[in-house]
Coordinates of C-alpha atoms and ligand atoms in Angstrom, one line a residue:
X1 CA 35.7 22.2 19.9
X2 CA 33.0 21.7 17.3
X3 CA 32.6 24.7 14.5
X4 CA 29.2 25.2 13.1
X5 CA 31.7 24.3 9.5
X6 CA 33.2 20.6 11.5
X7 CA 29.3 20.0 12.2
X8 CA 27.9 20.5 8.8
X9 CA 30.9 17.9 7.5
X10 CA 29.9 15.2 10.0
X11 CA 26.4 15.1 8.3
X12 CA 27.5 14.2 5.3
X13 CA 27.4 10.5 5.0
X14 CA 31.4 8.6 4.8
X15 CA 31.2 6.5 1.5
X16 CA 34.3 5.2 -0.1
X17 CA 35.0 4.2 -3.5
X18 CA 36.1 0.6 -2.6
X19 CA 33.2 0.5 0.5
X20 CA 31.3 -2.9 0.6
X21 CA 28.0 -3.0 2.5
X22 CA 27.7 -6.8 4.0
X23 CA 25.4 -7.6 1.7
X24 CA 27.3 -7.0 -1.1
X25 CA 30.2 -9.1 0.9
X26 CA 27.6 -11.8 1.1
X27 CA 26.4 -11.4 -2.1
X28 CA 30.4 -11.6 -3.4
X29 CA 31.0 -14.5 -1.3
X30 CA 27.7 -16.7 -3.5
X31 CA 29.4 -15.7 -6.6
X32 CA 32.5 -16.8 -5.8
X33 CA 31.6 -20.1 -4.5
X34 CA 28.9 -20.8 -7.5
X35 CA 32.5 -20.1 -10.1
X36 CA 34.4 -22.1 -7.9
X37 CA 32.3 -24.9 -8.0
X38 CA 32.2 -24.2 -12.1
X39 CA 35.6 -24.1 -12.4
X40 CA 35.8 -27.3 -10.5
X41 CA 33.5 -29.2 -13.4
X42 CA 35.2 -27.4 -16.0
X43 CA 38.7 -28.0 -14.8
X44 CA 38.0 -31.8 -15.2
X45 CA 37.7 -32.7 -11.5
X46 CA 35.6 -35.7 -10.6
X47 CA 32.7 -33.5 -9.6
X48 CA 29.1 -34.7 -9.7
X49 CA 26.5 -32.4 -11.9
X50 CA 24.8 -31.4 -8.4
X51 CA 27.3 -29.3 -7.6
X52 CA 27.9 -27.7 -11.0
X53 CA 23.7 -27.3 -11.1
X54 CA 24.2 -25.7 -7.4
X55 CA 27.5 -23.5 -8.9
X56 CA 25.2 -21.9 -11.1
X57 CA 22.1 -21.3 -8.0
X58 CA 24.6 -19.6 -6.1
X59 CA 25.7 -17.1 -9.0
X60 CA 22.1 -16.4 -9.7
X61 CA 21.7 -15.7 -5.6
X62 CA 24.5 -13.9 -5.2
X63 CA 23.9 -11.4 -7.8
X64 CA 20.3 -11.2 -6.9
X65 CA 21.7 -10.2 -2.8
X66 CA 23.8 -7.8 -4.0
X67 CA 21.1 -6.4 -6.5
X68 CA 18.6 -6.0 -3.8
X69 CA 21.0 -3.2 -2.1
X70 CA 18.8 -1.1 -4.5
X71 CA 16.0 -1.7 -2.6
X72 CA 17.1 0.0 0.6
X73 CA 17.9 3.2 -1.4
X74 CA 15.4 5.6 -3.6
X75 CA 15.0 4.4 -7.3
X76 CA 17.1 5.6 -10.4
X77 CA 20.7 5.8 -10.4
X78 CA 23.1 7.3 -7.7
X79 CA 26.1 9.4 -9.0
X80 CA 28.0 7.7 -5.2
X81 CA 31.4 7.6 -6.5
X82 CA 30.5 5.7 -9.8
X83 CA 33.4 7.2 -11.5
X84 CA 35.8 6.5 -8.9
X85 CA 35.2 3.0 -8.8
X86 CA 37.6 0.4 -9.8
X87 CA 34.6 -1.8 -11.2
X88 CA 32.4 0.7 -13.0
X89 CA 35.7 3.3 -13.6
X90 CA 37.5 1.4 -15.8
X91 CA 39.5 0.2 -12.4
X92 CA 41.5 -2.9 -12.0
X93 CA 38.1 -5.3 -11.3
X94 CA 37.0 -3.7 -14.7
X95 CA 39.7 -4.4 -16.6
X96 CA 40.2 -8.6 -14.5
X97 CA 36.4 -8.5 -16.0
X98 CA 36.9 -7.8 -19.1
X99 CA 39.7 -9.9 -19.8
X100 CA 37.9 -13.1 -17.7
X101 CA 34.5 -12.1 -20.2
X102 CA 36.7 -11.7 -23.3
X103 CA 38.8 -14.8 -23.0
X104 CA 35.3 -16.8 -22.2
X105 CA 34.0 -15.5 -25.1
X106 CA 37.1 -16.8 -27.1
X107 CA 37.1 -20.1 -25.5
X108 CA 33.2 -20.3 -26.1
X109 CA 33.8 -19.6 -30.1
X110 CA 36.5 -21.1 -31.2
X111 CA 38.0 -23.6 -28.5
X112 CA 34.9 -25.2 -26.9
X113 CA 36.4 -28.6 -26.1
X114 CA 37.9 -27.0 -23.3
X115 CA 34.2 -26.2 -21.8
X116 CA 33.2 -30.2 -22.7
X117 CA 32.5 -30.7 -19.4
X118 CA 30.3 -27.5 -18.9
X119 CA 28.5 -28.3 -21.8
X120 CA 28.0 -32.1 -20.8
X121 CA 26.6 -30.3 -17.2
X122 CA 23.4 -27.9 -19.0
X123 CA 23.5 -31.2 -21.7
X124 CA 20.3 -32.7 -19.9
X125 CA 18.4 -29.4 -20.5
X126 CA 19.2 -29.4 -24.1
X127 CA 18.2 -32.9 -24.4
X128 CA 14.7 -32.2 -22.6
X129 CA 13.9 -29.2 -24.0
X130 CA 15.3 -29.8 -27.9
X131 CA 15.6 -33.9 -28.2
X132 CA 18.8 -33.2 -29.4
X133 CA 22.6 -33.8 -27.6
X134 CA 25.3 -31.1 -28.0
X135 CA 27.4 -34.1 -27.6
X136 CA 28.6 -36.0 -31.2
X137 CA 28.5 -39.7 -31.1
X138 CA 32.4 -38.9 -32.1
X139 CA 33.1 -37.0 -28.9
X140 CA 32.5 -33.4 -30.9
X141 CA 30.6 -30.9 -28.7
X142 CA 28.1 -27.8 -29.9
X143 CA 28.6 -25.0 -27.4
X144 CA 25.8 -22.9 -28.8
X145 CA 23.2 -24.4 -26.4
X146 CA 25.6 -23.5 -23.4
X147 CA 25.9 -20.1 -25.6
X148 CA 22.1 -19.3 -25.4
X149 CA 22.0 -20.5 -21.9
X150 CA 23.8 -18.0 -19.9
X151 CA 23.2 -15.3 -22.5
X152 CA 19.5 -15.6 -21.3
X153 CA 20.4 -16.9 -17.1
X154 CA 22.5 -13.2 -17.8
X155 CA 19.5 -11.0 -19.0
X156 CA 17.0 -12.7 -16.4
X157 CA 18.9 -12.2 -13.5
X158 CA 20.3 -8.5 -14.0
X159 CA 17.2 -7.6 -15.8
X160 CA 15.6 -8.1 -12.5
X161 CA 18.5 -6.0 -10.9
X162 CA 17.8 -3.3 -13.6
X163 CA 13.8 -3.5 -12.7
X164 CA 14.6 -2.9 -9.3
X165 CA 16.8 -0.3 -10.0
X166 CA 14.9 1.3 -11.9
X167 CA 11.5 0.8 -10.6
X168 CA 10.8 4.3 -10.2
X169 CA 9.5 4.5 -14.3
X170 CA 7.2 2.4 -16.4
X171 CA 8.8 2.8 -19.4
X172 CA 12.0 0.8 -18.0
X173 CA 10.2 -1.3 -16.0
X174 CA 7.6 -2.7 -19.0
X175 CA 10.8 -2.2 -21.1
X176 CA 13.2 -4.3 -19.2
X177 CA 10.6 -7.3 -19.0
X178 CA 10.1 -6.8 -22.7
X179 CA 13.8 -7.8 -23.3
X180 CA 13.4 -10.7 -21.1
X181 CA 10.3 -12.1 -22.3
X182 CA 11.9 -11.8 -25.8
X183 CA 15.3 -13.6 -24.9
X184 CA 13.8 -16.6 -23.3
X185 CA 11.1 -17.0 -25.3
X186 CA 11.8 -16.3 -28.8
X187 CA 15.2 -16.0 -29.2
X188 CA 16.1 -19.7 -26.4
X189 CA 13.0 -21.7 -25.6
X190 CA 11.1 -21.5 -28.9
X191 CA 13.9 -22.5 -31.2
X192 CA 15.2 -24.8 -29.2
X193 CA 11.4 -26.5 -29.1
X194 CA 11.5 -26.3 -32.7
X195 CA 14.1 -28.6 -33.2
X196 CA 12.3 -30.9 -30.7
X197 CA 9.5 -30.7 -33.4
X198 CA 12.1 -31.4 -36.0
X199 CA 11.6 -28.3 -37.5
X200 CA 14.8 -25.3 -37.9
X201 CA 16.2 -23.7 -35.6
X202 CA 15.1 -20.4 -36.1
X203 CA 15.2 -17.2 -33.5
X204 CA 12.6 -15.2 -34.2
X205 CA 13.6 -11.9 -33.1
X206 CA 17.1 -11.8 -34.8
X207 CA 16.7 -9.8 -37.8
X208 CA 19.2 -10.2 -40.8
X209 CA 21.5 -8.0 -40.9
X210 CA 22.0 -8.9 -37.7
X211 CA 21.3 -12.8 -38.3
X212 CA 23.8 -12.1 -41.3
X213 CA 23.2 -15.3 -42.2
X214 CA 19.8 -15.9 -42.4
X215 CA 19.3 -14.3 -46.5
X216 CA 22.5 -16.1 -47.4
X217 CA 21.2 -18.2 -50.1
X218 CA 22.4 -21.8 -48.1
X219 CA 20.1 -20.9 -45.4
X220 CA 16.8 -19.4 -47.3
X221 CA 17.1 -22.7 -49.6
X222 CA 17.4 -24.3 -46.2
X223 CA 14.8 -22.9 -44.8
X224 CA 12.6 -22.9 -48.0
X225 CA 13.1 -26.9 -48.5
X226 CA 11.7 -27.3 -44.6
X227 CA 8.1 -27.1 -45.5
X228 CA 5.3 -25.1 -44.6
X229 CA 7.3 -23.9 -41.3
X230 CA 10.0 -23.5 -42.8
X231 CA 8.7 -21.4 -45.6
X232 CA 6.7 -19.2 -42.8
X233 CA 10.1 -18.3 -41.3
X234 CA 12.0 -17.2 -44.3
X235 CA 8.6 -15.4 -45.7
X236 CA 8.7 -13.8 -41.4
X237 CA 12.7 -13.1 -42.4
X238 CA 12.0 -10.6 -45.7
X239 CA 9.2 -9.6 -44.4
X240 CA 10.9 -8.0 -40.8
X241 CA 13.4 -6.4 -42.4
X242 CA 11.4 -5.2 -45.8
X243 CA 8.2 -4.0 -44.1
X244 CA 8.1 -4.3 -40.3
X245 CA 11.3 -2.7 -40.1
X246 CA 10.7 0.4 -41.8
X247 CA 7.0 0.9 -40.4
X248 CA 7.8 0.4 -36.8
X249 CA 10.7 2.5 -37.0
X250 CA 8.4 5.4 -38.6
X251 CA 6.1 5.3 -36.3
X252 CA 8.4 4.5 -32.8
X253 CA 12.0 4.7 -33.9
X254 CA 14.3 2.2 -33.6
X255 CA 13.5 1.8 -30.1
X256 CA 11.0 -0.9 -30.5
X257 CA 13.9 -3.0 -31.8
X258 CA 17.3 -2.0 -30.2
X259 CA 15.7 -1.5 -26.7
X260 CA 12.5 -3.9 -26.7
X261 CA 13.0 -6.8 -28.6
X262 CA 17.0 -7.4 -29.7
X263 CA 18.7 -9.7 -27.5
X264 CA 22.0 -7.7 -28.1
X265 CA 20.0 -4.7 -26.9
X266 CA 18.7 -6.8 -24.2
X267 CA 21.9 -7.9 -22.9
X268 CA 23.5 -4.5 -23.2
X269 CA 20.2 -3.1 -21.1
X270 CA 20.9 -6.0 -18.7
X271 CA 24.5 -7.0 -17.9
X272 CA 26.0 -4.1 -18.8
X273 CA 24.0 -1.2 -17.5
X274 CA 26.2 -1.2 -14.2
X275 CA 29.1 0.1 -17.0
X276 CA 26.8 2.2 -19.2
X277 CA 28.5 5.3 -18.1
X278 CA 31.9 4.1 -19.6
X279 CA 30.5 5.2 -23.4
X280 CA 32.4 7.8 -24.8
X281 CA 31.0 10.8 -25.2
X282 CA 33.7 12.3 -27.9
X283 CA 33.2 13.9 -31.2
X284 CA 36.3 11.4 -32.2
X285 CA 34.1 8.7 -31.2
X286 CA 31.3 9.9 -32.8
X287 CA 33.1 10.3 -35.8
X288 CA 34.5 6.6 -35.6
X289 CA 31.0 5.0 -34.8
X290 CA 29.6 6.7 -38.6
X291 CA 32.4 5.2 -40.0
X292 CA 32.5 2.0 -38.7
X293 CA 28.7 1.3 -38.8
X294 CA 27.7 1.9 -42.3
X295 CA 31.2 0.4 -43.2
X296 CA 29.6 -3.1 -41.7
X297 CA 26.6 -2.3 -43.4
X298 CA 28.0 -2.1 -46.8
X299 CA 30.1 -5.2 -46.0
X300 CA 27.4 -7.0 -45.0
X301 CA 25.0 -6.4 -48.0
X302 CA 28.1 -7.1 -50.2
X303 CA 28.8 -9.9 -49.1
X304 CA 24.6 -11.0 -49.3
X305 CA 25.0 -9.7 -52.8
X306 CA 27.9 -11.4 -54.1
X307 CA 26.6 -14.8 -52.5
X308 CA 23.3 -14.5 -54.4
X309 CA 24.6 -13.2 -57.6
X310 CA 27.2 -16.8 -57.4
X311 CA 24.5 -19.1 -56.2
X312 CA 22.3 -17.6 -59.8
X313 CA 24.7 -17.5 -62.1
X314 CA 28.1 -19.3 -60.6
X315 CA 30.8 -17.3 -61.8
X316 CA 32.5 -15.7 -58.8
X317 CA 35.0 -18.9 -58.0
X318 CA 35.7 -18.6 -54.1
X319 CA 35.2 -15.1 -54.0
X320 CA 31.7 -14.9 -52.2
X321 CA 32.1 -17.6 -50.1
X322 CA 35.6 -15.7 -48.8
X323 CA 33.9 -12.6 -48.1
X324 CA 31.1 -14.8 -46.0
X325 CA 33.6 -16.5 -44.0
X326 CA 35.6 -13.2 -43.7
X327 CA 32.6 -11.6 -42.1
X328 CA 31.4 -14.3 -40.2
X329 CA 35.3 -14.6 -38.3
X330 CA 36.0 -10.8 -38.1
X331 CA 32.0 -9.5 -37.6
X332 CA 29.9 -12.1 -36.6
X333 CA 32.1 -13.5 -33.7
X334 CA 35.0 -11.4 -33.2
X335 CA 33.5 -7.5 -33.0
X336 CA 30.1 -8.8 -32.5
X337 CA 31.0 -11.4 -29.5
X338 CA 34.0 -11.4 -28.0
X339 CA 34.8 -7.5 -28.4
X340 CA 30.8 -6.3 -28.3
X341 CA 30.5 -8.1 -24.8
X342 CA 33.9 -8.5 -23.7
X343 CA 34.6 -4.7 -23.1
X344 CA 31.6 -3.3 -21.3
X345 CA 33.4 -2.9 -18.6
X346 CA 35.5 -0.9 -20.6
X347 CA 34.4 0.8 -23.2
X348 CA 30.5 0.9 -21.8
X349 CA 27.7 -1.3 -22.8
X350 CA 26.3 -0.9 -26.4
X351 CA 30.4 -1.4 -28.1
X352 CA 28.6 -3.6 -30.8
X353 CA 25.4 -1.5 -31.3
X354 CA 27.1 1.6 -31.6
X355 CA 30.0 0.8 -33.5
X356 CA 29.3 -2.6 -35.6
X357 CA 25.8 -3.5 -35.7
X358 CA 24.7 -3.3 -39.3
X359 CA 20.4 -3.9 -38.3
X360 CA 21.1 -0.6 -35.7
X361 CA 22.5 1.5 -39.1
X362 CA 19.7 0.6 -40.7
X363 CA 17.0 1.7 -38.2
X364 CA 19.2 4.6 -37.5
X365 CA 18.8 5.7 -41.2
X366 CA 15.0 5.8 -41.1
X367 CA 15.1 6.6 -37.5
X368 CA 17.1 10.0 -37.8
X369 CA 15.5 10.5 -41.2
X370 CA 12.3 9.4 -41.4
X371 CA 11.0 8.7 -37.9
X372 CA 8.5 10.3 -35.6
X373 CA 10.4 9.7 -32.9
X374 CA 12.1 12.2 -30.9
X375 CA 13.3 13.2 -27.5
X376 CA 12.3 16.4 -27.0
X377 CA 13.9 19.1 -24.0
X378 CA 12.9 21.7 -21.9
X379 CA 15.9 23.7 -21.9
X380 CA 14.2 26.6 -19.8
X381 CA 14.3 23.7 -17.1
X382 CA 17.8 22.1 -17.6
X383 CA 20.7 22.9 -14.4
X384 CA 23.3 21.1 -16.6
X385 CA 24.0 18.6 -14.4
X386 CA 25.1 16.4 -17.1
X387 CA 23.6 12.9 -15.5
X388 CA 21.5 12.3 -19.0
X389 CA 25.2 12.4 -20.6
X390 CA 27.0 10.3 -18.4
X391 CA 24.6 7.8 -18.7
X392 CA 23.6 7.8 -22.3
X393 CA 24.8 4.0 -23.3
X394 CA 25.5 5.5 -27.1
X395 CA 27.7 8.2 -26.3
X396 CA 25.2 10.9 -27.2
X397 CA 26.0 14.3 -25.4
X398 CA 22.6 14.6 -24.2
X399 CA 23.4 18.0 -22.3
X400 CA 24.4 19.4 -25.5
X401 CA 21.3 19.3 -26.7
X402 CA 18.8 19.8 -23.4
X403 CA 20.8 23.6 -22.7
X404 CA 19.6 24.3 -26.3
X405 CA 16.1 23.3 -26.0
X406 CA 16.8 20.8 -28.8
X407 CA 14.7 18.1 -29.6
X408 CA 17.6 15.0 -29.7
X409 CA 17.2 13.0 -33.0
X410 CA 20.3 11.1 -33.6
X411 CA 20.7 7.9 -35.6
X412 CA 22.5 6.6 -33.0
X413 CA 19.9 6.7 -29.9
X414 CA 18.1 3.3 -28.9
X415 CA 15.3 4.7 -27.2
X416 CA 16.4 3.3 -24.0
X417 CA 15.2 6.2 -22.2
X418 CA 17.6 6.6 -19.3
X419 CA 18.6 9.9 -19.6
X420 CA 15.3 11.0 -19.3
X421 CA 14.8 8.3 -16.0
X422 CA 18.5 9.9 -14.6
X423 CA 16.7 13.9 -15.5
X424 CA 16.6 15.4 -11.7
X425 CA 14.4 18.3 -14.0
X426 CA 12.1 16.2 -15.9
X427 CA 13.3 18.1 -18.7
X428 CA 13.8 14.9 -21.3
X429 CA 10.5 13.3 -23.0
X430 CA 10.5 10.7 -25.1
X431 CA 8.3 11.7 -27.9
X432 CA 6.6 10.9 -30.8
X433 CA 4.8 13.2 -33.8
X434 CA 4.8 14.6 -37.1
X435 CA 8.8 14.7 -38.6
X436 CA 8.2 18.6 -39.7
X437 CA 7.7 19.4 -35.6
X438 CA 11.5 18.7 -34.9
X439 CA 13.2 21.4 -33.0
X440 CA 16.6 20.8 -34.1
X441 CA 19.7 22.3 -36.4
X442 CA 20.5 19.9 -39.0
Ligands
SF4_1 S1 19.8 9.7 -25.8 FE1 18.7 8.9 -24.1 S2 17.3 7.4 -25.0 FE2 18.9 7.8 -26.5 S3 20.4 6.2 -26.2 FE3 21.1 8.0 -25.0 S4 20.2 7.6 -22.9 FE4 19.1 6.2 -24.3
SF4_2 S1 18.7 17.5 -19.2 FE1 18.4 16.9 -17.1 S2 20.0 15.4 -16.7 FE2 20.6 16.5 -18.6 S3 21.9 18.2 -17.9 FE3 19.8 19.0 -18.0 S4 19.0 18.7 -15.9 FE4 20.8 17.4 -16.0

């Protein structure tokens, strides 16, 4: 016999951690066929460049199908068994992702011969779009073209997941597109045109420190010996990070950088917001992100500073060049690449822009004090739900702060606004005004 109690539980919808609706099934089932017919070119098979070009349709499908799920339920995020869930829980299918994402990314950097054949597939595009080959005349291959390729096929494709997901707010909407306009225009097609002009390669919206090459004295004398354009794009260079830098931060934070513009943002915003909740939220971690961060910075302007003061005056023998190559192995590709990307699906998606990116410490220096910027709380209106903290990508307790009506100013925080989208209580605005109006405890 039914109770009134047995009733009440038969309303409540069955979902199960491991439940697949069948379009995610579908949407699985494109995937796997667009890799296996990847792995097929890459493996060396005698397979003709259709079905590698058709490989890479039915990822882009298949991830778009299963996207679109969101479009059958309300906007924002759903808390339906996220932190059960082997994929988006640190789970088995996390940790087979982060080892297949890791180990590409070690193949990509510093074994690329074994992707020849991949690279020989997405060679026609380079050719058309940059009148260059990535293919030497001695059988060498360049794998950054392949590199900027599915960085940016990446942040189209789940920034249109990440639209629809959130399509409930503007500011993710317009802010999501931003990143996308800004990774295939200015940081893929552009430069990749410029070569095709013979002029530098240069990507506009990477900023040195982050582009920790790009004030090493090899590449300004490069870039100053390339004529006019090439003297526009060093002057563009200085001038980012000596006055746009400091003046947008002022006025916006470092939001307009880390969350608009940045292609490491971008991709962080993009392919890994389905493991944004995976940030740790610990004082220990907290602690280890000041240290490591400003550790990189002062690496990184070392090492700029030791390079200069040898190209002037020539009397530091290797050393300079050591510490360049040191950062460029240990920073640029391994904490940068392979770990920053690798181990979203462990350790959340900003690991690099939390913990290594020396551009972020800077903004976060003017940002937390200097800035306008704030997010301010109603705490009056805060149930402590704790959905703003489980989903801040930066590990900032953001329920901390919202019970204590503080206004959240942390060096740390990118802007991206999805604690205040995730807010069942409106209580999070992202704010801006005059620095003495901050209602916080320093
Ligand atoms: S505090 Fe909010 S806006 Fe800042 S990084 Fe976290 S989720 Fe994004
Ligand atoms: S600020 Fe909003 S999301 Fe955060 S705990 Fe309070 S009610 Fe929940």
């Amino acid at each position: 016999m039914n109770t009134s109690a047995d009733h009440s539980l038969q309303l409540v919808p069955e979902v199960h951690p491991g439940t697949m609706n069948g379009r995610t099934k579908t949407g699985l089932a494109w995937v796997s066929v667009g890799i296996l017919a990847l792995l097929t070119i890459a493996l060396g098979a005698d397979t003709p460049h259709l079905i590698g070009w058709l490989g890479f349709l039915a990822i882009i499908v298949g991830t778009l199908v299963i996207s679109s799920n969101w479009l059958s339920e309300s906007p924002g995020i759903k808390n339906n068994h996220i932190m059960f869930g082997s994929a988006t829980r640190r789970g088995m299918v996390a940790w087979s992702l982060g080892i297949f994402m890791t180990g590409f990314y070690v193949v990509l950097y510093f074994e690329p011969t074994y992707l020849s054949r991949v690279i020989a597939l997405v060679d026609p595009l380079k050719i058309a779009i940059s009148g260059e080959s990535a293919i030497g005349s001695d059988g060498s291959v360049s794998q950054w073209f392949l590199y900027g390729f599915l960085y940016t096929i990446a942040v189209l494709v789940m920034g249109i997941r990440a639209i629809i997901k959130y399509r409930h707010s503007r500011y993710q909407v317009v802010r999501t597109s931003s990143v996308m306009f800004f990774q295939l225009g200015f940081a893929f097609l552009i430069p990749n045109i410029l070569l095709k002009l013979n002029q530098p390669y240069y990507e506009w919206t990477n900023i040195w420190p982050l582009r920790y090459y790009e004030l090493f004295p090899s590449e300004a004398t490069h870039l100053a010996n390339s004529g006019t354009i090439g003297m526009v794009m060093l002057t563009w260079g200085i001038a980012s990070i000596l006055i746009l830098t400091p003046v947008l931060t002022y006025f916006f934070g470092k939001r307009w950088y880390c969350s608009w513009v940045c292609g490491c943002g971008g991709l962080a915003e993009t392919l890994g917001d389905p493991f944004r909740q995976n940030s740790s939220k610990t004082l220990a971690s907290w602690k280890l992100e000041r240290w490591l961060i400003y550790s990189v910075l002062g690496l990184i302007l070392l090492t700029t500073a030791l390079l200069w003061l040898d190209h002037l005056w020539g009397f530091l023998g290797t050393t300079a060049g050591t510490f360049a190559k040191g950062y460029g192995f240990l920073i640029g590709a391994i904490f940068s690449g392979v770990i920053g990307t690798g181990f979203y699906p462990i350790f959340g998606s900003r690991v690099w822009c939390r913990f290594g990116c020396p551009m972020a410490a800077i903004l976060g220096l003017i940002q937390r004090f200097f800035s306008r910027f704030r997010i301010t709380t109603n705490g009056s209106q805060c149930i402590s739900c704790g959905n703003c903290s489980t989903y801040c990508e930066m590990g900032i307790d953001v329920r901390w702060y919202a019970q204590r009506g503080q206004d959240i100013v942390r060096a740390s925080c990118v802007g991206c606004g999805v604690c205040s989208s995730v807010c069942p209580r409106g209580v999070l605005q992202l704010e801006m005004g005059p620095k003495e109006t901050r209602k916080m405890v320093v």
